[in-house]
CSV table of C-alpha atoms in Angstrom, one decimal:
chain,number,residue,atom,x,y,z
A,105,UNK,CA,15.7,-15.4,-13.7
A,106,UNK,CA,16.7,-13.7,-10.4
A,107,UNK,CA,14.1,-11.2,-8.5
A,108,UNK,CA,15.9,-7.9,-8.3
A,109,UNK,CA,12.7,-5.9,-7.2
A,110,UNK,CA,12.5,-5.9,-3.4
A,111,UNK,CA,9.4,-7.2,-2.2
A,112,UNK,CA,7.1,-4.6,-1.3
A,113,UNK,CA,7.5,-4.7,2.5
A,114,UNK,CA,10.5,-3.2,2.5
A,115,UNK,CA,10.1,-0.6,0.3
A,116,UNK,CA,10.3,2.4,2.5
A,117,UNK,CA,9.5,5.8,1.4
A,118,UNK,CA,11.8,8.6,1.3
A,119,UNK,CA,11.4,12.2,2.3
A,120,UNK,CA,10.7,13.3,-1.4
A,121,UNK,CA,8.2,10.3,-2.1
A,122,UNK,CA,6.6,11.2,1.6
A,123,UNK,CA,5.9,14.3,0.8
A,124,UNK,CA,5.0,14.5,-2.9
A,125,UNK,CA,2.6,11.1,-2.3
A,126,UNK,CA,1.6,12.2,0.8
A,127,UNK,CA,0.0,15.0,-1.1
A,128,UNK,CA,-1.6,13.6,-3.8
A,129,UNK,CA,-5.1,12.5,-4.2
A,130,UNK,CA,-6.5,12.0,-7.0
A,131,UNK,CA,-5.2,14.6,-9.0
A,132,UNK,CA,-7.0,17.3,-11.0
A,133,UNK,CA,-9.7,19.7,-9.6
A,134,UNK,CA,-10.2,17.5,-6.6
A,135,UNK,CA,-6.9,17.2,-5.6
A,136,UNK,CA,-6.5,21.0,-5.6
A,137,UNK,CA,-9.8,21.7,-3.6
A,138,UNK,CA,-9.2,18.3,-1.2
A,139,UNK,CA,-5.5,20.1,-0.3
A,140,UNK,CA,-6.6,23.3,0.3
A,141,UNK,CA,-9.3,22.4,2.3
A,142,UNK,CA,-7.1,20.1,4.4
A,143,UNK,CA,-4.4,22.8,4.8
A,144,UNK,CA,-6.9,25.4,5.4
A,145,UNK,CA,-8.5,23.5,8.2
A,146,UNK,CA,-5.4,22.8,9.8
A,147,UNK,CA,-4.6,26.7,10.2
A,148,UNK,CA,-7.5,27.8,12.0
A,149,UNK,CA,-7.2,24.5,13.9
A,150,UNK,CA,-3.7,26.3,15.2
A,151,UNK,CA,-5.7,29.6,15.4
A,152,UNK,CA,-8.4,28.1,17.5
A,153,UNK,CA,-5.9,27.0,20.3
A,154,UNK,CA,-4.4,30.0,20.7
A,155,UNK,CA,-7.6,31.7,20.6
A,156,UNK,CA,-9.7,29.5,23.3
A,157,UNK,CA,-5.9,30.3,25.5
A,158,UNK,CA,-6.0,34.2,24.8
A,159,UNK,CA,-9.8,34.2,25.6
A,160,UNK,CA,-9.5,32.3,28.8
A,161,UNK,CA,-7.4,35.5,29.6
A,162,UNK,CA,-10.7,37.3,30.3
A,163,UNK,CA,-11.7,34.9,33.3
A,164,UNK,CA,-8.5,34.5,34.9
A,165,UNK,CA,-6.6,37.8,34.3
A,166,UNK,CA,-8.3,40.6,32.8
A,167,UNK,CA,-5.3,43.3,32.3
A,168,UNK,CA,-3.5,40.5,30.4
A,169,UNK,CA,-6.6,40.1,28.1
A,170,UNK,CA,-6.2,43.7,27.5
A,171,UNK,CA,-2.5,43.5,27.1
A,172,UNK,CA,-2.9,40.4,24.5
A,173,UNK,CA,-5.6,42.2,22.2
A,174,UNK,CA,-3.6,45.2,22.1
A,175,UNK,CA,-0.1,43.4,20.9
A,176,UNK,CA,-2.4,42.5,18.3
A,177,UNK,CA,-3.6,46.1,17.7
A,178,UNK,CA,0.5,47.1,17.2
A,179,UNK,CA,0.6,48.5,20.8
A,180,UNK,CA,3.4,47.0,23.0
A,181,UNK,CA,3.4,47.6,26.9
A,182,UNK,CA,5.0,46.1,30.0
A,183,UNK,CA,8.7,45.6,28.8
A,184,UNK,CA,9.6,48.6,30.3
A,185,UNK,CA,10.2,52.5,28.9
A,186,UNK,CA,12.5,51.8,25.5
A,187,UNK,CA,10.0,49.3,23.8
A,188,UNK,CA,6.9,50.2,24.9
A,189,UNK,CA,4.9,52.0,22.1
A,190,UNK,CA,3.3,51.3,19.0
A,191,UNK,CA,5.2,49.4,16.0
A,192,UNK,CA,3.2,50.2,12.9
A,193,UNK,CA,4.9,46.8,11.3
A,194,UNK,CA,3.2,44.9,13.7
A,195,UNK,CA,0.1,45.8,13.7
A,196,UNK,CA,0.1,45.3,9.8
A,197,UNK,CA,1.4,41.8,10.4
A,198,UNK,CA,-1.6,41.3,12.6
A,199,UNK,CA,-4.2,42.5,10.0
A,200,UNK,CA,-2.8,40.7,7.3
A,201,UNK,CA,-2.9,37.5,9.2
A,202,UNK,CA,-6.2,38.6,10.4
A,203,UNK,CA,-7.3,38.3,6.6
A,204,UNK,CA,-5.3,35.4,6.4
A,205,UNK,CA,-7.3,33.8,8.7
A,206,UNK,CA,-10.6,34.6,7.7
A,207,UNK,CA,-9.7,33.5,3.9
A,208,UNK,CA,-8.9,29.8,5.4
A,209,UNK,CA,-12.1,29.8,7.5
A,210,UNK,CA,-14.0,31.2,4.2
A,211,UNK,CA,-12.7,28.6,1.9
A,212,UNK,CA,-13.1,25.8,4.2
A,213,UNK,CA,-16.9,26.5,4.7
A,214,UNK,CA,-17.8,27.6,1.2
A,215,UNK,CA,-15.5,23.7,0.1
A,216,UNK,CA,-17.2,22.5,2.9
A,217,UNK,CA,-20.1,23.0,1.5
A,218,UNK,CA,-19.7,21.4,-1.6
A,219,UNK,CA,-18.6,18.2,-0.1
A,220,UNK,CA,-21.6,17.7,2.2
A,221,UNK,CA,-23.5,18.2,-1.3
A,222,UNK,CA,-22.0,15.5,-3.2
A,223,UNK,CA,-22.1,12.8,0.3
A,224,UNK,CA,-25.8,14.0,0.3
A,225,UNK,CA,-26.7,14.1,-3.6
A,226,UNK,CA,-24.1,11.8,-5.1
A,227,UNK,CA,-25.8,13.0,-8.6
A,228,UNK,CA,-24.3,16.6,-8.1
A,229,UNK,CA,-20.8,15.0,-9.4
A,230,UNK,CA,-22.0,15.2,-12.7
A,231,UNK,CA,-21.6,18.9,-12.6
A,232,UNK,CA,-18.8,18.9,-9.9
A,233,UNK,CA,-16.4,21.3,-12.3
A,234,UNK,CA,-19.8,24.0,-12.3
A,235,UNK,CA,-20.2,23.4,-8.9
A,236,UNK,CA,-16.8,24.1,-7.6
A,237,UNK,CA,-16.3,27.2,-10.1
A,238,UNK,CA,-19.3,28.6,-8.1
A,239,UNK,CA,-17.4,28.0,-4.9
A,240,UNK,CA,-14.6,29.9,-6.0
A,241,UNK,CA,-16.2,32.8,-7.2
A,242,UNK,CA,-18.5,32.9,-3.9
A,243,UNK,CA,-15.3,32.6,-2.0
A,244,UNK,CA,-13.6,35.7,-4.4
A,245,UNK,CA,-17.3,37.7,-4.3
A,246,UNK,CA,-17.2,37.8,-0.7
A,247,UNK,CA,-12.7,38.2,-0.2
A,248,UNK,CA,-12.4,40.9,-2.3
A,249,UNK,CA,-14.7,43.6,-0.2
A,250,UNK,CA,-13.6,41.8,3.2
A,251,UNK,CA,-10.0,42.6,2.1
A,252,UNK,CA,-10.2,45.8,1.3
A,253,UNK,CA,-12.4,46.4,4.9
A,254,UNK,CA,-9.9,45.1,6.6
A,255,UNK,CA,-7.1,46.6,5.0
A,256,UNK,CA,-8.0,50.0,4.7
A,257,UNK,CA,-7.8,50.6,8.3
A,258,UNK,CA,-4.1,50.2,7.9
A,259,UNK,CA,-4.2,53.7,6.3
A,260,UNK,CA,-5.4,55.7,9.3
A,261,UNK,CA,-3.8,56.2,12.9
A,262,UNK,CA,-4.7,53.2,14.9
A,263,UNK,CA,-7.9,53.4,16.4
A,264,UNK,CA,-6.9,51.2,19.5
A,265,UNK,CA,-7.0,53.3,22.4
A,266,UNK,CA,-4.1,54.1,23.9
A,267,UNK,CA,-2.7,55.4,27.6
A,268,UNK,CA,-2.2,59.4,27.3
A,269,UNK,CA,1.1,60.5,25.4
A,270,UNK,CA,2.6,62.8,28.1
A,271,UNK,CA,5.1,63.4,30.7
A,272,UNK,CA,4.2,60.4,32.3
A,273,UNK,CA,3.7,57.8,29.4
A,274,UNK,CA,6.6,56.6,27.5
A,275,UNK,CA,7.0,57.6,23.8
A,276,UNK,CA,6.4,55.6,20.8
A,277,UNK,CA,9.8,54.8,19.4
A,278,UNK,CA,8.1,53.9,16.0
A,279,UNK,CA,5.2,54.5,14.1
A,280,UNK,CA,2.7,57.3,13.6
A,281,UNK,CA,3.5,60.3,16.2
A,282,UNK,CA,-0.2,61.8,16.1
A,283,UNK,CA,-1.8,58.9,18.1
A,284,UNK,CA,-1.7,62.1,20.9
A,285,UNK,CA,-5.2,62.5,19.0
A,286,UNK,CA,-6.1,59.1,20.5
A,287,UNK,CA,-5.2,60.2,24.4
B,299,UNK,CA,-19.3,0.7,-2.4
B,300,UNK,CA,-16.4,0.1,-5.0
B,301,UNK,CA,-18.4,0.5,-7.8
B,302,UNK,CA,-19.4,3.8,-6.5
B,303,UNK,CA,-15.7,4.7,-5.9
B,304,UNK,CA,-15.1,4.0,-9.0
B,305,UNK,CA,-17.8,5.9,-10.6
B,306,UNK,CA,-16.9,8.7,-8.6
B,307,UNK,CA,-13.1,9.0,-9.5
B,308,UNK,CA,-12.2,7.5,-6.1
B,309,UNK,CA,-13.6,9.7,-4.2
B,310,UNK,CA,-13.6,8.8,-0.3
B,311,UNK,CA,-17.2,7.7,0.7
B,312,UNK,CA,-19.3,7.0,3.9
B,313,UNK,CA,-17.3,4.9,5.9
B,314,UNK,CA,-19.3,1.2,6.6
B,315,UNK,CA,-20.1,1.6,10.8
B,316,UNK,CA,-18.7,2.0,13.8
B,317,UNK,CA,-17.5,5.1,15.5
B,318,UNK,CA,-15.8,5.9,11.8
B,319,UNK,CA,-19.4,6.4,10.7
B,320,UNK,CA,-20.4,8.1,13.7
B,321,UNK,CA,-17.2,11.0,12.9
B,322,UNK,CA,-18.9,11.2,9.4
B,323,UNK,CA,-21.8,12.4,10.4
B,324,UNK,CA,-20.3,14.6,13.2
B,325,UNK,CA,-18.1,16.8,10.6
B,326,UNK,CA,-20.6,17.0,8.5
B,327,UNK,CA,-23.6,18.1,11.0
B,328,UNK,CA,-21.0,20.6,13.0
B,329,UNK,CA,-19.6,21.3,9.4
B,330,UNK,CA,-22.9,22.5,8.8
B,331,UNK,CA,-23.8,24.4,11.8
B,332,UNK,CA,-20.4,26.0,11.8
B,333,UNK,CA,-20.6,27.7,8.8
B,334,UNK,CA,-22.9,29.8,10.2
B,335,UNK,CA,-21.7,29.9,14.4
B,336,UNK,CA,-18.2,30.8,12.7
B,337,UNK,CA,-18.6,33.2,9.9
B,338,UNK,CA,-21.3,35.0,12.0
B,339,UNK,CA,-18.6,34.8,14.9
B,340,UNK,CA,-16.2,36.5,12.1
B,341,UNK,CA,-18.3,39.0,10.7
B,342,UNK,CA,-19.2,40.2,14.2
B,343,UNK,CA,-15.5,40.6,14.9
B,344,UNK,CA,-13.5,41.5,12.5
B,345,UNK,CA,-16.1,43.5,10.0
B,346,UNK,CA,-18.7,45.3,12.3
B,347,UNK,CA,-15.7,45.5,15.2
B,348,UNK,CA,-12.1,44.9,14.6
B,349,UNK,CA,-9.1,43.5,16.7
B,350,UNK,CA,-8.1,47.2,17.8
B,351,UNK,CA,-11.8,47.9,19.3
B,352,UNK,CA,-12.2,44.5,21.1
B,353,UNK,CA,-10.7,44.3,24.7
B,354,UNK,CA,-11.9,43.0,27.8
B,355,UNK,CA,-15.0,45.7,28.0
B,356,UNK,CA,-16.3,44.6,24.4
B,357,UNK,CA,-16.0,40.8,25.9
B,358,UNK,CA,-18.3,41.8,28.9
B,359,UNK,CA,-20.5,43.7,27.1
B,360,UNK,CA,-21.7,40.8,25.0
B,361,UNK,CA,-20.9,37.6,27.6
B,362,UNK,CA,-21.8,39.9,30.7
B,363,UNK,CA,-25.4,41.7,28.6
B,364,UNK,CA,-28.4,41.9,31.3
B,365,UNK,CA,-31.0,41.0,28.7
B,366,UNK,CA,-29.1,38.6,26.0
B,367,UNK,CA,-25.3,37.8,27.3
B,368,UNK,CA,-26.6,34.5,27.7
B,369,UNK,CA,-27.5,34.3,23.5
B,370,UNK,CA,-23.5,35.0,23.5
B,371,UNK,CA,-22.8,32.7,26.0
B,372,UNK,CA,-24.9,30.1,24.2
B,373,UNK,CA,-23.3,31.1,21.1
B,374,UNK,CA,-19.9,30.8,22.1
B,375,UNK,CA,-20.1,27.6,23.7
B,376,UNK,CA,-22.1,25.6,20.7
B,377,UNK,CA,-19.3,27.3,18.9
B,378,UNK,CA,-16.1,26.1,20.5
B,379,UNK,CA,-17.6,23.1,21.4
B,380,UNK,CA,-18.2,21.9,17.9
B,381,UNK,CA,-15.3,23.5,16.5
B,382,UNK,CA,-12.5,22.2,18.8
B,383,UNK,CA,-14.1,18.6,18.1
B,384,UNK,CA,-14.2,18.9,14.6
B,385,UNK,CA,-11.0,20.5,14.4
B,386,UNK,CA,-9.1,17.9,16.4
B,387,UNK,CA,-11.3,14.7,14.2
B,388,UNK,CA,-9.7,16.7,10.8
B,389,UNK,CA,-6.3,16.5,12.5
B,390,UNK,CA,-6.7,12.8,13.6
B,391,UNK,CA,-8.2,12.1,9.9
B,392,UNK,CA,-4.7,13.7,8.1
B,393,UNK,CA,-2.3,12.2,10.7
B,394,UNK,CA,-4.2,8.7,10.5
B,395,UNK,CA,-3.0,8.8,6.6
B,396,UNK,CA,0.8,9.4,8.0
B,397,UNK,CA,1.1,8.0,11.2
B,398,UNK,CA,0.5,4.4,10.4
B,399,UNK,CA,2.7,2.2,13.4
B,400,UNK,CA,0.0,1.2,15.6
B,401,UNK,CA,2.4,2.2,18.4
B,402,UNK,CA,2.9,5.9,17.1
B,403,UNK,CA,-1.1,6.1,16.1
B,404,UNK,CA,-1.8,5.1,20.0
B,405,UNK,CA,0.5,8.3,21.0
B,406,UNK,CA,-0.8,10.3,18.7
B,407,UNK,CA,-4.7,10.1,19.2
B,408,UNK,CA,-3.6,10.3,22.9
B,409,UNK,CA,-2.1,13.3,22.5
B,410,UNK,CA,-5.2,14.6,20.1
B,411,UNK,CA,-8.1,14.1,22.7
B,412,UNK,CA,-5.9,14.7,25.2
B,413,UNK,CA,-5.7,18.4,23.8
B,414,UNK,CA,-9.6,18.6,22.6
B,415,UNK,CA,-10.6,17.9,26.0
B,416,UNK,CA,-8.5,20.2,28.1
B,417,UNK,CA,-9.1,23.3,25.4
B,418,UNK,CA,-13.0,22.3,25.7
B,419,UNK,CA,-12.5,22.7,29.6
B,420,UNK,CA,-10.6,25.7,29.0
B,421,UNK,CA,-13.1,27.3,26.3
B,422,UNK,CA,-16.2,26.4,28.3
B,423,UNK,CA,-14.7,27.7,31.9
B,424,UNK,CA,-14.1,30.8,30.6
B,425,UNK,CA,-17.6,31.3,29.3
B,426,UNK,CA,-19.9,30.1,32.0
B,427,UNK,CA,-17.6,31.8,34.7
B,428,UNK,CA,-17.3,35.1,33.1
B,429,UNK,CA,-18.2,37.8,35.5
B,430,UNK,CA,-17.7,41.3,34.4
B,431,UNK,CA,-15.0,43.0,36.3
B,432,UNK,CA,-16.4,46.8,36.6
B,433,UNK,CA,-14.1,47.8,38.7
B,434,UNK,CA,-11.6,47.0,36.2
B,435,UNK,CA,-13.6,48.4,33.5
B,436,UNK,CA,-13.5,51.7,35.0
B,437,UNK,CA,-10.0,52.2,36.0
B,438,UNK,CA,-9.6,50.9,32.4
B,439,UNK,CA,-11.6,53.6,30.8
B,440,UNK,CA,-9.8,56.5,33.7
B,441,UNK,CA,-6.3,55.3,32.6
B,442,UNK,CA,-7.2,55.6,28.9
B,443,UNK,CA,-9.1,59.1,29.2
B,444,UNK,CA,-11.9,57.7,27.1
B,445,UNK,CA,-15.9,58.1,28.3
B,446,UNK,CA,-16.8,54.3,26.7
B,447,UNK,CA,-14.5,51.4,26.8
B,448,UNK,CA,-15.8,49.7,24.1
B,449,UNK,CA,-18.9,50.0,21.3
B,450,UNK,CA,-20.8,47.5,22.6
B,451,UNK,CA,-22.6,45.3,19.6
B,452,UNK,CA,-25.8,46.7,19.3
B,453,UNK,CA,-23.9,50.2,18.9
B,454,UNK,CA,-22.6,48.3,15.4
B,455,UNK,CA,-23.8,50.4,13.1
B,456,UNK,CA,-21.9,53.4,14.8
B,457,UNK,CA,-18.7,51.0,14.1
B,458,UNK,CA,-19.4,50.9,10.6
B,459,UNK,CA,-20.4,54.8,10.6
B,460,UNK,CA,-16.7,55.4,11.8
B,461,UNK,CA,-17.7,56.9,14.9
């Protein structure tokens, strides 16, 4: 009988098989919790670099600090008098990356957690389903009243403060118009 | 070990020695410590302040404090350093599982601890050279037409008294 199965050598994987077995683990609740984890790490790893950068701001340029903080506040300034202002859309962008954020660093302690628990008491598998049920309903008992205190905000004018709305200061082009209450 | 694999579903376990071991116990110690240096660094942020109330004044106020800026400082810098490390070991763990040419995983840990260290020189620069510009502070506060800059952290509960 002929071999028709390559040798396993040169089997290469393709995109699909990279992708789909690059993902699994061992299936089930673990798999779930082991992705998650790994893809929640990851984004505040990206976060973290751009926030050690934006903070070094502080040291060597002040006003650019300033100018940084408030993009993320919704408030644009130094492209010049048409787009200067504040854009509502972006500063809801902002907050709800801001909860983003904090949801991926809340998961990956609370998971964290839990798998320092089972290196350090190997016994605790024996309840692992119990054990990461309780994870996600500490993670849910804490997201639900950090998302709605971090959202609410949203509803008000911003509370960033902002150069005087006058002769000499260029209009917002979008957004709220009584952030003159702000000046 | 395989027989506790096994009885634990396959789960990953301590790795034997070497500096393998030695990242084990680093993400899990900083894991640790972490939890609290970052949700504490969170909560202090985003719940009692918020990213439209923290600017350069709000910085100084806490790195820059007569009596505890150096608590912040200290703070800060366990922080970043633990967090930058562990953060750039997780990535090296996941691209370790995809990266597997020896050539490739030589370019890439390069790259990776090339990074951690120059964001750890970054990160710790900026704390331990802070000095509070008060010059700036107050042509800040003149240009903005507002008597405080910032609410400084002890004020916190003013924060959450919207005031």
């Amino acid at each position: 009988m002929s071999q028709t199965l390559r040798p396993p050598r040169n089997y290469r994987r393709g995109l699909r098989e990279t992708i789909v077995e690059g993902l699994r683990y061992s299936g089930g609740v673990g798999q779930r919790s082991w992705l998650i984890h790994r893809i929640t790490g990851l984004g505040v790893l990206a976060f973290l670099v751009i926030h050690i950068i934006d903070t070094f701001f502080v040291v060597a340029y002040p006003a650019l600090y300033d100018h940084t903080v408030a993009i993320y506040g919704g408030v644009v300034s130094g492209l010049g008098a048409p787009f200067d202002g504040y854009y509502w859309p972006l500063r809801w962008l902002f907050r709800v990356a801001e909860l983003g954020l904090i949801a991926c660093v809340l998961f990956h302690s609370v998971n964290g957690v839990r798998v320092v628990l089972f290196d350090f008491w190997p016994r605790a598998v024996s309840i692992q389903k119990q054990i990461y049920t309780t994870v996600i309903v500490i993670f849910w008992a804490v997201m639900i009243p950090v998302t709605i205190w971090v959202l609410l905000p949203l509803l008000g004018p911003p509370a960033h403060a902002m150069p005087k709305v006058g002769l000499d200061a260029p209009a917002p082009i979008l957004g709220l118009a009584d952030i003159s209450r702000l000046g | 070990m395989s027989t506790r694999a096994a009885q634990f579903g396959g789960r990953k376990v301590r790795p034997a020695g070497g500096f393998e071991l030695t990242a084990w116990f680093f993400m899990r110690i900083s894991g640790l410590l972490l939890v609290f240096l970052a949700l504490g660094h969170l909560f202090i942020t985003h719940i009692l302040n918020n990213v439209e109330s923290i600017n350069y004044a709000f910085v100084a106020s806490r790195w820059a404090h007569p009596k505890h800026g150096y608590i912040w400082r200290l703070w800060d810098l366990t922080m970043i350093c633990l967090a930058v490390i562990h953060g750039f070991n997780g990535l090296r763990q996941v691209l370790d599982e995809y990266v597997v040419h020896p050539g490739r995983r030589v370019i890439a840990h390069t790259l990776i601890w090339s990074a951690c260290i120059f964001l750890l020189g970054l990160g710790s620069y900026a704390i331990l050279q802070f000095k509070a510009d008060q010059e700036y502070i107050d042509k800040w506060k003149a240009e903005h037409h507002v008597a405080s800059a910032t609410a400084p952290i002890e004020t916190g509960a003013s924060v959450l008294a919207g005031d």
